[in-house]
Coordinates of C-alpha atoms in Angstrom, one line a residue:
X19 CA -168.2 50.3 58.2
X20 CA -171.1 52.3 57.6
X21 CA -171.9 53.3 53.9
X22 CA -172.1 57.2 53.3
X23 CA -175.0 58.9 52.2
X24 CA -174.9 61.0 48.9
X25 CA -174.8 63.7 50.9
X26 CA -172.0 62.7 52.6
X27 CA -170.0 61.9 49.7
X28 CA -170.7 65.6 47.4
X29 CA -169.7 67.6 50.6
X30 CA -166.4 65.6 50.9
X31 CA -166.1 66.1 47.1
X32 CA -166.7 69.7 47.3
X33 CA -164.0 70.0 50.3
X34 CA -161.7 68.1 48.2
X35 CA -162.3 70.8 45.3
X36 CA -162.1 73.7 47.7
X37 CA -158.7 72.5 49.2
X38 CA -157.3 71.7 45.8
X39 CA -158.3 75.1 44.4
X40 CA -157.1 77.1 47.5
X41 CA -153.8 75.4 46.9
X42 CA -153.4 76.6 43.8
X43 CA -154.1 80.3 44.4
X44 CA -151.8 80.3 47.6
X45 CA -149.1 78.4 45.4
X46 CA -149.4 80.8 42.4
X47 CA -149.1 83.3 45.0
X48 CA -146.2 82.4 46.6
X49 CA -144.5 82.0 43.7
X50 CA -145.3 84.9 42.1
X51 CA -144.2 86.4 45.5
X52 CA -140.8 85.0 45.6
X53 CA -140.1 85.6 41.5
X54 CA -141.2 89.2 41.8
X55 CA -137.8 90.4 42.3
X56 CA -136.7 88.9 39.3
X57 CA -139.6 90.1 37.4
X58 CA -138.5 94.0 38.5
X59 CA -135.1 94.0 38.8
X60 CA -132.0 93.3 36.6
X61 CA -130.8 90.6 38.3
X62 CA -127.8 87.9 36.8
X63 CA -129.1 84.5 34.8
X64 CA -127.8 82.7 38.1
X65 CA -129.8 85.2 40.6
X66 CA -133.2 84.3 38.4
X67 CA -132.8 80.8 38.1
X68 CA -132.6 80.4 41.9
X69 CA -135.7 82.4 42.8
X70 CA -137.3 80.2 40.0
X71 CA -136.6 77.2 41.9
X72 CA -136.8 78.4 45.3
X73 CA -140.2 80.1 44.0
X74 CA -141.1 76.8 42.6
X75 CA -140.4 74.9 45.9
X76 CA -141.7 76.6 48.3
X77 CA -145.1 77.2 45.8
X78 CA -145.1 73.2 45.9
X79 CA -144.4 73.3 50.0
X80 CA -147.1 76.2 50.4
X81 CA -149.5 73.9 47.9
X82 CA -149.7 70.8 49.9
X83 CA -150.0 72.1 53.3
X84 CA -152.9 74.1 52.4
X85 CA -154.3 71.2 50.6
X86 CA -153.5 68.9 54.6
X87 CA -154.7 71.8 56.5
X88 CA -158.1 72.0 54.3
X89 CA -158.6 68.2 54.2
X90 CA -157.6 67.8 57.8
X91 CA -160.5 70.1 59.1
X92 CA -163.1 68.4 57.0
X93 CA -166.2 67.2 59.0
X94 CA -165.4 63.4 59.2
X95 CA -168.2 60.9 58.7
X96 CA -171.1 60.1 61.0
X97 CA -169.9 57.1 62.4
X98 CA -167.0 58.3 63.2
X99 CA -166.2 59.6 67.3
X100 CA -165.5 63.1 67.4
X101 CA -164.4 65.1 70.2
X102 CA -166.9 67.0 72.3
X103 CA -167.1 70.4 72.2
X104 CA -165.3 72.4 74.9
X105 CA -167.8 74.4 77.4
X106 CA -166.6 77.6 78.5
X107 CA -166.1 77.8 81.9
X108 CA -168.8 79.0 84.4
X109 CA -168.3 79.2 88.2
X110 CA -171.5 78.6 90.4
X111 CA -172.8 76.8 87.8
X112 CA -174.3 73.2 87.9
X113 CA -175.3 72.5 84.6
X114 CA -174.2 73.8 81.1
X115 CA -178.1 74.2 80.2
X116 CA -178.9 76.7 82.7

């Protein structure tokens, strides 16, 4: 196990803020989305209170797989094997360089 450079470590914590962040704003938006009805129209006590939830839940659904997505794209450490880039495609050609 190799140990990460400082580097290393402030560009994970800055994807780690960026993912937590973005989650929130697509959460708050979601469930502002789904409770806008509410907000505009006269609906029954009953109608509100399940847009509140359903708002809530899929605001907590929306939050963590924006926070997975985010974190799962991260560049990984150094040591770690990454897959190789995909070449496009070039008939008649030997080599990718020329």
């Amino acid at each position: 196990m190799t140990r990460r450079t400082q580097a290393e470590r402030d560009a994970m914590t800055v994807e780690i803020g960026y993912a937590l962040v973005s989650g929130v704003v697509v959460a708050v938006a979601t469930f502002a989305g789904v409770l806008l009805p509410a907000m505009l129209l006269e609906l029954p006590d009953g109608a509100e209170r399940i847009l509140f939830r359903a708002g809530a839940v899929l605001g907590a659904l929306v939050f963590t797989v924006r926070v997975i997505h985010v974190l799962w794209r991260a560049p990984r450490a150094a040591g770690e094997d990454l897959p190789s880039p995909v070449q496009p495609s070039r008939p008649g050609r030997t080599s990718p360089d020329s």
